[in-house]
mmCIF file of C-alpha atoms and ligand atoms in Angstrom:
data_model
loop_
_atom_site.group_PDB
_atom_site.id
_atom_site.type_symbol
_atom_site.label_atom_id
_atom_site.label_comp_id
_atom_site.label_asym_id
_atom_site.label_seq_id
_atom_site.Cartn_x
_atom_site.Cartn_y
_atom_site.Cartn_z
ATOM 1 C CA UNK R 1 -5.148 19.241 -28.423
ATOM 2 C CA UNK R 2 -6.947 19.621 -25.486
ATOM 3 C CA UNK R 3 -5.207 18.708 -22.076
ATOM 4 C CA UNK R 4 -6.210 18.258 -18.803
ATOM 5 C CA UNK R 5 -3.730 18.852 -15.931
ATOM 6 C CA UNK R 6 -4.411 16.753 -12.494
ATOM 7 C CA UNK R 7 -2.295 18.052 -9.603
ATOM 8 C CA UNK R 8 -1.258 21.587 -10.508
ATOM 9 C CA UNK R 9 -0.182 23.137 -6.952
ATOM 10 C CA UNK R 10 3.196 21.032 -6.510
ATOM 11 C CA UNK R 11 6.416 21.268 -7.859
ATOM 12 C CA UNK R 12 5.567 20.790 -11.473
ATOM 13 C CA UNK R 13 2.434 22.071 -12.090
ATOM 14 C CA UNK R 14 3.968 25.711 -12.925
ATOM 15 C CA UNK R 15 6.545 24.425 -15.824
ATOM 16 C CA UNK R 16 4.190 22.135 -17.335
ATOM 17 C CA UNK R 17 1.091 23.953 -17.454
ATOM 18 C CA UNK R 18 2.770 27.277 -18.537
ATOM 19 C CA UNK R 19 4.700 25.284 -21.204
ATOM 20 C CA UNK R 20 1.009 23.817 -22.515
ATOM 21 C CA UNK R 21 -0.059 27.292 -23.335
ATOM 22 C CA UNK R 22 2.853 28.701 -24.347
ATOM 23 C CA UNK R 23 2.329 25.802 -27.032
ATOM 24 C CA UNK R 24 -1.179 27.388 -27.573
ATOM 25 C CA UNK R 25 -2.574 23.934 -26.346
ATOM 26 C CA UNK R 26 -6.078 24.253 -24.241
ATOM 27 C CA UNK R 27 -5.413 23.325 -20.542
ATOM 28 C CA UNK R 28 -8.077 22.395 -18.135
ATOM 29 C CA UNK R 29 -6.282 22.280 -14.653
ATOM 30 C CA UNK R 30 -8.114 19.599 -12.420
ATOM 31 C CA UNK R 31 -7.455 20.432 -8.622
ATOM 32 C CA UNK R 32 -9.150 19.891 -4.772
ATOM 33 C CA UNK R 33 -9.076 23.389 -4.621
ATOM 34 C CA UNK R 34 -10.443 25.727 -7.172
ATOM 35 C CA UNK R 35 -10.314 29.014 -5.687
ATOM 36 C CA UNK R 36 -6.427 28.814 -4.956
ATOM 37 C CA UNK R 37 -5.462 27.374 -8.052
ATOM 38 C CA UNK R 38 -7.191 30.488 -9.915
ATOM 39 C CA UNK R 39 -5.126 32.588 -8.097
ATOM 40 C CA UNK R 40 -2.499 30.288 -8.874
ATOM 41 C CA UNK R 41 -2.713 29.984 -12.744
ATOM 42 C CA UNK R 42 -4.158 33.459 -13.549
ATOM 43 C CA UNK R 43 -3.334 32.537 -16.974
ATOM 44 C CA UNK R 44 -5.884 29.679 -17.121
ATOM 45 C CA UNK R 45 -9.578 31.055 -17.085
ATOM 46 C CA UNK R 46 -11.833 29.907 -14.239
ATOM 47 C CA UNK R 47 -13.949 27.799 -16.441
ATOM 48 C CA UNK R 48 -10.993 25.612 -17.032
ATOM 49 C CA UNK R 49 -10.156 25.379 -13.539
ATOM 50 C CA UNK R 50 -12.102 22.066 -12.432
ATOM 51 C CA UNK R 51 -12.735 21.115 -8.795
ATOM 52 C CA UNK R 52 -12.751 17.723 -8.049
ATOM 53 C CA UNK R 53 -12.490 15.255 -5.006
ATOM 54 C CA UNK R 54 -11.232 12.157 -7.086
ATOM 55 C CA UNK R 55 -13.683 10.611 -4.920
ATOM 56 C CA UNK R 56 -15.541 8.633 -8.285
ATOM 57 C CA UNK R 57 -14.654 7.751 -11.442
ATOM 58 C CA UNK R 58 -18.025 8.473 -12.442
ATOM 59 C CA UNK R 59 -18.118 11.786 -10.924
ATOM 60 C CA UNK R 60 -14.929 12.939 -12.911
ATOM 61 C CA UNK R 61 -15.245 10.844 -16.132
ATOM 62 C CA UNK R 62 -17.508 13.695 -17.304
ATOM 63 C CA UNK R 63 -15.294 16.134 -16.797
ATOM 64 C CA UNK R 64 -12.551 14.770 -18.648
ATOM 65 C CA UNK R 65 -14.769 14.413 -22.069
ATOM 66 C CA UNK R 66 -13.232 16.016 -24.844
ATOM 67 C CA UNK R 67 -9.667 15.924 -23.852
ATOM 68 C CA UNK R 68 -6.587 14.358 -25.624
ATOM 69 C CA UNK R 69 -4.255 13.691 -22.680
ATOM 70 C CA UNK R 70 -4.257 14.205 -19.050
ATOM 71 C CA UNK R 71 -1.244 14.891 -17.309
ATOM 72 C CA UNK R 72 -0.943 13.760 -13.590
ATOM 73 C CA UNK R 73 1.163 15.781 -11.296
ATOM 74 C CA UNK R 74 -0.052 14.000 -7.947
ATOM 75 C CA UNK R 75 1.868 13.655 -5.259
ATOM 76 C CA UNK R 76 3.408 9.804 -5.432
ATOM 77 C CA UNK R 77 1.819 8.834 -2.207
ATOM 78 C CA UNK R 78 -1.593 9.654 -3.041
ATOM 79 C CA UNK R 79 -2.199 6.372 -4.787
ATOM 80 C CA UNK R 80 -6.239 6.212 -4.888
ATOM 81 C CA UNK R 81 -6.651 9.692 -6.276
ATOM 82 C CA UNK R 82 -3.856 8.702 -8.995
ATOM 83 C CA UNK R 83 -6.184 5.876 -9.669
ATOM 84 C CA UNK R 84 -9.364 7.452 -10.119
ATOM 85 C CA UNK R 85 -7.595 10.198 -12.805
ATOM 86 C CA UNK R 86 -6.166 6.970 -14.447
ATOM 87 C CA UNK R 87 -9.727 4.992 -14.965
ATOM 88 C CA UNK R 88 -11.507 8.418 -15.222
ATOM 89 C CA UNK R 89 -9.420 9.450 -18.332
ATOM 90 C CA UNK R 90 -9.878 5.873 -19.844
ATOM 91 C CA UNK R 91 -13.816 5.844 -19.579
ATOM 92 C CA UNK R 92 -13.491 9.212 -20.972
ATOM 93 C CA UNK R 93 -12.201 8.013 -24.039
ATOM 94 C CA UNK R 94 -9.016 10.335 -23.204
ATOM 95 C CA UNK R 95 -6.342 9.000 -25.561
ATOM 96 C CA UNK R 96 -2.659 9.776 -23.854
ATOM 97 C CA UNK R 97 -2.398 9.488 -20.414
ATOM 98 C CA UNK R 98 1.170 10.751 -18.996
ATOM 99 C CA UNK R 99 1.331 9.658 -14.974
ATOM 100 C CA UNK R 100 3.103 10.800 -12.076
ATOM 101 C CA UNK R 101 6.347 9.130 -12.366
ATOM 102 C CA UNK R 102 8.897 11.872 -12.442
ATOM 103 C CA UNK R 103 11.555 10.712 -11.149
ATOM 104 C CA UNK R 104 13.223 7.426 -11.623
ATOM 105 C CA UNK R 105 13.092 3.988 -13.106
ATOM 106 C CA UNK R 106 10.855 1.453 -10.998
ATOM 107 C CA UNK R 107 12.112 -1.447 -12.945
ATOM 108 C CA UNK R 108 15.447 -1.247 -11.082
ATOM 109 C CA UNK R 109 15.564 -3.935 -8.470
ATOM 110 C CA UNK R 110 16.909 -1.659 -5.670
ATOM 111 C CA UNK R 111 14.183 0.988 -6.192
ATOM 112 C CA UNK R 112 11.204 -1.600 -5.705
ATOM 113 C CA UNK R 113 12.346 -2.587 -2.715
ATOM 114 C CA UNK R 114 11.968 0.697 -1.033
ATOM 115 C CA UNK R 115 8.907 1.035 0.789
ATOM 116 C CA UNK R 116 7.864 4.482 0.392
ATOM 117 C CA UNK R 117 8.232 4.153 -3.454
ATOM 118 C CA UNK R 118 5.084 1.287 -3.261
ATOM 119 C CA UNK R 119 2.488 3.292 -4.466
ATOM 120 C CA UNK R 120 4.203 4.553 -7.126
ATOM 121 C CA UNK R 121 5.562 0.964 -8.277
ATOM 122 C CA UNK R 122 1.296 0.051 -7.950
ATOM 123 C CA UNK R 123 0.279 2.907 -10.083
ATOM 124 C CA UNK R 124 2.712 2.176 -12.426
ATOM 125 C CA UNK R 125 1.873 -1.606 -12.514
ATOM 126 C CA UNK R 126 -1.769 -0.399 -12.427
ATOM 127 C CA UNK R 127 -1.441 1.707 -15.756
ATOM 128 C CA UNK R 128 0.746 -0.818 -17.444
ATOM 129 C CA UNK R 129 -2.115 -3.497 -16.775
ATOM 130 C CA UNK R 130 -4.847 -1.267 -17.971
ATOM 131 C CA UNK R 131 -2.998 -0.340 -20.881
ATOM 132 C CA UNK R 132 -2.914 -4.029 -21.973
ATOM 133 C CA UNK R 133 -6.498 -4.863 -21.991
ATOM 134 C CA UNK R 134 -7.644 -1.978 -23.177
ATOM 135 C CA UNK R 135 -6.387 -0.440 -26.162
ATOM 136 C CA UNK R 136 -8.281 2.986 -26.426
ATOM 137 C CA UNK R 137 -5.669 5.013 -24.725
ATOM 138 C CA UNK R 138 -1.406 4.752 -24.427
ATOM 139 C CA UNK R 139 0.573 6.206 -21.440
ATOM 140 C CA UNK R 140 3.967 7.857 -21.496
ATOM 141 C CA UNK R 141 6.255 7.655 -18.281
ATOM 142 C CA UNK R 142 8.813 10.811 -18.080
ATOM 143 C CA UNK R 143 11.867 9.876 -16.301
ATOM 144 C CA UNK R 144 13.789 12.981 -15.226
ATOM 145 C CA UNK R 145 16.211 12.274 -11.914
ATOM 146 C CA UNK R 146 16.293 14.804 -9.669
ATOM 147 C CA UNK R 147 14.710 17.901 -10.334
ATOM 148 C CA UNK R 148 17.769 20.119 -10.255
ATOM 149 C CA UNK R 149 16.378 24.066 -9.983
ATOM 150 C CA UNK R 150 14.357 21.887 -6.729
ATOM 151 C CA UNK R 151 16.820 20.462 -5.498
ATOM 152 C CA UNK R 152 19.335 22.850 -5.434
ATOM 153 C CA UNK R 153 17.852 25.717 -3.213
ATOM 154 C CA UNK R 154 16.541 22.771 -0.878
ATOM 155 C CA UNK R 155 20.636 22.203 -0.543
ATOM 156 C CA UNK R 156 19.469 18.542 -1.020
ATOM 157 C CA UNK R 157 23.181 18.135 -2.818
ATOM 158 C CA UNK R 158 25.327 21.025 -1.551
ATOM 159 C CA UNK R 159 24.427 23.644 1.024
ATOM 160 C CA UNK R 160 23.971 26.768 -1.411
ATOM 161 C CA UNK R 161 24.644 29.046 1.332
ATOM 162 C CA UNK R 162 28.464 27.831 2.131
ATOM 163 C CA UNK R 163 27.412 28.052 5.746
ATOM 164 C CA UNK R 164 25.535 24.935 6.699
ATOM 165 C CA UNK R 165 26.737 21.528 6.367
ATOM 166 C CA UNK R 166 27.025 19.623 3.006
ATOM 167 C CA UNK R 167 26.537 15.724 3.424
ATOM 168 C CA UNK R 168 28.777 14.128 0.820
ATOM 169 C CA UNK R 169 27.448 10.255 -0.179
ATOM 170 C CA UNK R 170 30.299 8.049 -0.235
ATOM 171 C CA UNK R 171 32.989 10.638 -0.579
ATOM 172 C CA UNK R 172 31.274 12.716 -3.785
ATOM 173 C CA UNK R 173 32.158 10.990 -6.867
ATOM 174 C CA UNK R 174 28.776 9.445 -7.693
ATOM 175 C CA UNK R 175 27.197 10.366 -10.748
ATOM 176 C CA UNK R 176 23.914 12.570 -10.298
ATOM 177 C CA UNK R 177 21.810 13.542 -12.813
ATOM 178 C CA UNK R 178 18.679 15.787 -13.107
ATOM 179 C CA UNK R 179 16.372 17.748 -15.354
ATOM 180 C CA UNK R 180 15.256 21.672 -15.172
ATOM 181 C CA UNK R 181 11.522 22.015 -14.635
ATOM 182 C CA UNK R 182 11.155 24.048 -17.220
ATOM 183 C CA UNK R 183 12.861 20.950 -19.454
ATOM 184 C CA UNK R 184 10.174 18.754 -17.890
ATOM 185 C CA UNK R 185 7.446 21.006 -18.770
ATOM 186 C CA UNK R 186 9.042 21.199 -22.430
ATOM 187 C CA UNK R 187 9.190 17.600 -22.771
ATOM 188 C CA UNK R 188 5.235 16.912 -21.795
ATOM 189 C CA UNK R 189 4.649 19.064 -24.926
ATOM 190 C CA UNK R 190 7.036 17.036 -26.720
ATOM 191 C CA UNK R 191 5.288 13.714 -25.658
ATOM 192 C CA UNK R 192 2.105 14.887 -26.472
ATOM 193 C CA UNK R 193 3.000 15.894 -30.014
ATOM 194 C CA UNK R 194 5.158 12.739 -30.714
ATOM 195 C CA UNK R 195 3.399 10.203 -32.671
ATOM 196 C CA UNK R 196 2.105 7.433 -30.582
ATOM 197 C CA UNK R 197 4.480 4.715 -31.721
ATOM 198 C CA UNK R 198 7.035 6.780 -30.587
ATOM 199 C CA UNK R 199 6.188 7.649 -27.287
ATOM 200 C CA UNK R 200 3.295 4.986 -26.340
ATOM 201 C CA UNK R 201 3.138 2.698 -23.286
ATOM 202 C CA UNK R 202 7.089 2.995 -22.343
ATOM 203 C CA UNK R 203 9.060 5.537 -20.203
ATOM 204 C CA UNK R 204 11.226 7.910 -21.739
ATOM 205 C CA UNK R 205 14.460 9.395 -19.794
ATOM 206 C CA UNK R 206 15.617 12.608 -19.720
ATOM 207 C CA UNK R 207 18.134 14.834 -18.078
ATOM 208 C CA UNK R 208 19.605 18.753 -18.520
ATOM 209 C CA UNK R 209 22.309 18.267 -16.075
ATOM 210 C CA UNK R 210 24.700 16.239 -15.075
ATOM 211 C CA UNK R 211 26.910 16.230 -11.781
ATOM 212 C CA UNK R 212 28.883 14.934 -9.088
ATOM 213 C CA UNK R 213 28.511 16.035 -5.512
ATOM 214 C CA UNK R 214 32.818 17.062 -5.316
ATOM 215 C CA UNK R 215 32.544 19.325 -8.271
ATOM 216 C CA UNK R 216 29.366 20.885 -7.355
ATOM 217 C CA UNK R 217 30.965 21.610 -3.606
ATOM 218 C CA UNK R 218 34.438 22.435 -5.557
ATOM 219 C CA UNK R 219 32.186 24.802 -8.086
ATOM 220 C CA UNK R 220 30.380 26.329 -4.671
ATOM 221 C CA UNK R 221 33.909 27.375 -3.458
ATOM 222 C CA UNK R 222 35.119 28.860 -6.459
ATOM 223 C CA UNK R 223 32.074 31.611 -6.274
ATOM 224 C CA UNK R 224 32.633 32.058 -2.611
ATOM 225 C CA UNK R 225 35.595 31.172 -1.270
ATOM 226 C CA UNK R 226 35.318 33.244 1.826
ATOM 227 C CA UNK R 227 32.883 30.632 3.053
ATOM 228 C CA UNK R 228 33.226 27.662 5.506
ATOM 229 C CA UNK R 229 31.848 25.288 2.770
ATOM 230 C CA UNK R 230 31.798 22.469 5.819
ATOM 231 C CA UNK R 231 31.335 19.095 4.503
ATOM 232 C CA UNK R 232 30.703 15.371 6.428
ATOM 233 C CA UNK R 233 31.094 12.264 4.382
ATOM 234 C CA UNK R 234 28.135 9.858 4.895
ATOM 235 C CA UNK R 235 27.971 6.158 4.296
ATOM 236 C CA UNK R 236 24.781 5.646 2.437
ATOM 237 C CA UNK R 237 24.666 1.943 3.035
ATOM 238 C CA UNK R 238 24.497 2.424 6.697
ATOM 239 C CA UNK R 239 21.588 5.349 5.789
ATOM 240 C CA UNK R 240 19.427 3.071 4.025
ATOM 241 C CA UNK R 241 19.926 0.336 6.731
ATOM 242 C CA UNK R 242 18.719 2.996 9.448
ATOM 243 C CA UNK R 243 16.231 3.777 6.851
ATOM 244 C CA UNK R 244 14.847 0.612 6.927
ATOM 245 C CA UNK R 245 15.330 -0.215 10.524
ATOM 246 C CA UNK R 246 12.898 3.359 10.776
ATOM 247 C CA UNK R 247 10.178 2.245 8.384
ATOM 248 C CA UNK R 248 10.078 -1.135 10.613
ATOM 249 C CA UNK R 249 9.695 0.833 13.915
ATOM 250 C CA UNK R 250 6.889 2.595 12.292
ATOM 251 C CA UNK R 251 8.367 5.688 11.569
ATOM 252 C CA UNK R 252 7.510 7.741 8.866
ATOM 253 C CA UNK R 253 9.046 11.258 8.897
ATOM 254 C CA UNK R 254 10.963 11.678 5.784
ATOM 255 C CA UNK R 255 14.050 12.799 7.618
ATOM 256 C CA UNK R 256 14.508 9.293 8.932
ATOM 257 C CA UNK R 257 13.831 7.508 5.518
ATOM 258 C CA UNK R 258 15.800 9.472 3.344
ATOM 259 C CA UNK R 259 18.526 6.910 3.492
ATOM 260 C CA UNK R 260 16.525 4.949 0.649
ATOM 261 C CA UNK R 261 16.412 7.486 -1.801
ATOM 262 C CA UNK R 262 20.310 8.568 -1.114
ATOM 263 C CA UNK R 263 21.125 4.925 -1.679
ATOM 264 C CA UNK R 264 19.231 4.832 -4.796
ATOM 265 C CA UNK R 265 21.237 7.929 -6.347
ATOM 266 C CA UNK R 266 24.236 6.581 -4.643
ATOM 267 C CA UNK R 267 23.880 3.499 -6.999
ATOM 268 C CA UNK R 268 23.325 5.243 -9.961
ATOM 269 C CA UNK R 269 19.333 5.262 -9.980
ATOM 270 C CA UNK R 270 19.743 8.621 -12.156
ATOM 271 C CA UNK R 271 22.316 7.934 -14.551
ATOM 272 C CA UNK R 272 20.169 6.604 -17.353
ATOM 273 C CA UNK R 273 21.876 4.530 -19.424
ATOM 274 C CA UNK R 274 19.594 5.517 -22.617
ATOM 275 C CA UNK R 275 18.427 9.035 -22.848
ATOM 276 C CA UNK R 276 15.405 10.472 -24.449
ATOM 277 C CA UNK R 277 16.594 13.971 -25.141
ATOM 278 C CA UNK R 278 16.475 14.331 -28.641
ATOM 279 C CA UNK R 279 12.629 12.580 -29.038
ATOM 280 C CA UNK R 280 11.334 15.117 -25.930
ATOM 281 C CA UNK R 281 13.161 18.153 -27.081
ATOM 282 C CA UNK R 282 15.532 18.526 -24.008
ATOM 283 C CA UNK R 283 18.975 19.823 -24.112
ATOM 284 C CA UNK R 284 21.670 18.196 -22.241
ATOM 285 C CA UNK R 285 23.696 20.575 -20.993
ATOM 286 C CA UNK R 286 25.612 18.396 -19.241
ATOM 287 C CA UNK R 287 27.988 19.357 -16.461
ATOM 288 C CA UNK R 288 28.387 23.228 -17.796
ATOM 289 C CA UNK R 289 25.052 23.893 -17.267
ATOM 290 C CA UNK R 290 24.854 21.594 -14.038
ATOM 291 C CA UNK R 291 27.588 24.559 -12.919
ATOM 292 C CA UNK R 292 25.987 27.048 -14.112
ATOM 293 C CA UNK R 293 22.967 26.683 -12.567
ATOM 294 C CA UNK R 294 24.908 26.135 -9.284
ATOM 295 C CA UNK R 295 26.622 29.540 -9.708
ATOM 296 C CA UNK R 296 23.766 31.414 -10.374
ATOM 297 C CA UNK R 297 22.131 30.205 -6.945
ATOM 298 C CA UNK R 298 24.875 31.368 -4.804
ATOM 299 C CA UNK R 299 26.280 34.410 -6.585
ATOM 300 C CA UNK R 300 24.920 37.423 -4.658
ATOM 301 C CA UNK R 301 22.446 39.186 -6.664
ATOM 302 C CA UNK R 302 23.829 42.632 -7.690
HETATM 303 N N1 NAP U 1 12.444 13.811 -9.460
HETATM 304 C C1 NAP U 1 12.280 14.742 -8.201
HETATM 305 O O1 NAP U 1 13.381 15.224 -7.827
HETATM 306 C C2 NAP U 1 10.961 14.941 -7.881
HETATM 307 C C3 NAP U 1 10.746 16.124 -6.978
HETATM 308 C C4 NAP U 1 9.372 15.995 -6.315
HETATM 309 C C5 NAP U 1 8.748 15.435 -6.410
HETATM 310 N N2 NAP U 1 8.693 14.846 -7.805
HETATM 311 C C6 NAP U 1 7.543 13.980 -8.311
HETATM 312 O O2 NAP U 1 6.776 15.107 -8.804
HETATM 313 C C7 NAP U 1 5.165 14.599 -9.193
HETATM 314 C C8 NAP U 1 4.736 15.570 -7.718
HETATM 315 O O3 NAP U 1 5.261 15.574 -6.707
HETATM 316 P P1 NAP U 1 5.078 16.935 -5.796
HETATM 317 O O4 NAP U 1 6.005 16.895 -4.528
HETATM 318 O O5 NAP U 1 4.754 18.447 -6.264
HETATM 319 O O6 NAP U 1 3.889 16.541 -5.009
HETATM 320 P P2 NAP U 1 2.823 17.720 -4.104
HETATM 321 O O7 NAP U 1 3.402 19.077 -4.416
HETATM 322 O O8 NAP U 1 2.882 16.654 -2.612
HETATM 323 O O9 NAP U 1 1.698 17.114 -4.666
HETATM 324 C C9 NAP U 1 1.363 17.780 -6.004
HETATM 325 C C10 NAP U 1 0.125 17.885 -6.099
HETATM 326 O O10 NAP U 1 -0.427 16.848 -6.116
HETATM 327 C C11 NAP U 1 -2.396 17.172 -5.581
HETATM 328 N N3 NAP U 1 -2.609 16.189 -4.440
HETATM 329 C C12 NAP U 1 -1.876 15.903 -3.014
HETATM 330 N N4 NAP U 1 -2.160 15.307 -2.132
HETATM 331 C C13 NAP U 1 -3.411 15.037 -2.976
HETATM 332 C C14 NAP U 1 -4.412 13.597 -2.390
HETATM 333 N N5 NAP U 1 -4.560 13.224 -1.288
HETATM 334 N N6 NAP U 1 -5.415 13.706 -2.895
HETATM 335 C C15 NAP U 1 -5.721 14.432 -4.532
HETATM 336 N N7 NAP U 1 -4.851 15.194 -4.917
HETATM 337 C C16 NAP U 1 -3.573 15.429 -4.364
HETATM 338 C C17 NAP U 1 -2.461 18.452 -4.956
HETATM 339 O O11 NAP U 1 -3.064 19.029 -6.392
HETATM 340 P P3 NAP U 1 -4.369 20.299 -5.771
HETATM 341 O O12 NAP U 1 -3.876 20.594 -4.314
HETATM 342 O O13 NAP U 1 -4.290 20.808 -6.816
HETATM 343 O O14 NAP U 1 -5.610 19.229 -5.747
HETATM 344 C C18 NAP U 1 -0.683 19.102 -5.264
HETATM 345 O O15 NAP U 1 -0.519 20.121 -5.465
HETATM 346 C C19 NAP U 1 5.288 13.008 -7.650
HETATM 347 O O16 NAP U 1 5.275 12.411 -8.757
HETATM 348 C C20 NAP U 1 6.582 12.770 -7.260
HETATM 349 O O17 NAP U 1 7.393 12.182 -7.018
HETATM 350 C C21 NAP U 1 9.853 14.595 -8.155
#
């Protein structure tokens, strides 16, 4: 199997590319900067690192000839490059497309109203429409909740140092689910190997862990009881309102707009009612794994 990966230098590149290579899948990496990318992925030979500026379908399609699949990891607001990658893959006869849908289920009525997710929604709508009119390919979206081992060190759920502030959403009881980056990579390989009838033209939902902020804070305190672990309650409904007002004023700083996604998680957007873990070969480690990953992050390295 020969797979192209577009947009390797972000959060998911290492996890996806290393899992493809481990599974003996031949990988072509599409990037805007081949020299930089060659330094980041020494396991990929330089002839398989292909520079593209995503400016034209006609220019990209020949580079995708002979590939069985494309996995798109491009930043979610970069709408046109994603559409060019999709159209070039279809034009080149690539059979499988995994779009840059990593995260939450955009059929959720609240998520559809978030202006910062508009490009993502538009891309998914475009891809589904193309698949309806063109039977030459199938797409598979992989929904993951929060990227767990990306979010934890950033302190998005609990401040891991114990010295800063943890912002607790609405009292801390909301269920938050997430997936480890390596599990996302594993899911990509499984999706590509699965029969089209099982994974084609649909979103699949996975998780590695589940927790609430209250539990995370409790576990964190148990590891490092000497730290202050300051916390402050935030009202996500008010934060969403503030984000909408900021958006209306033309503010585009992600910090002013974070209320949109906090509200989504507060409304249970990552707590998928149906899980496709088994199909995608991902173990659900539940609360136990959530606790273990947090403890590993906080515990002083010996
Ligand atoms: N669920 C979660 O918790 C979570 C968290 C973070 C991200 N995500 C999702 O993961 C996906 C990737 O996000 P990310 O944060 O990794 O993105 P990122 O780091 O901003 O960008 C990923 C890659 O996209 C390519 N790219 C960026 N801007 C581009 C542009 N204007 N034109 C063409 N290519 C461009 C770049 O590849 P090259 O420089 O190599 O060309 C870049 O390395 C998105 O779908 C995002 O929504 C989900």
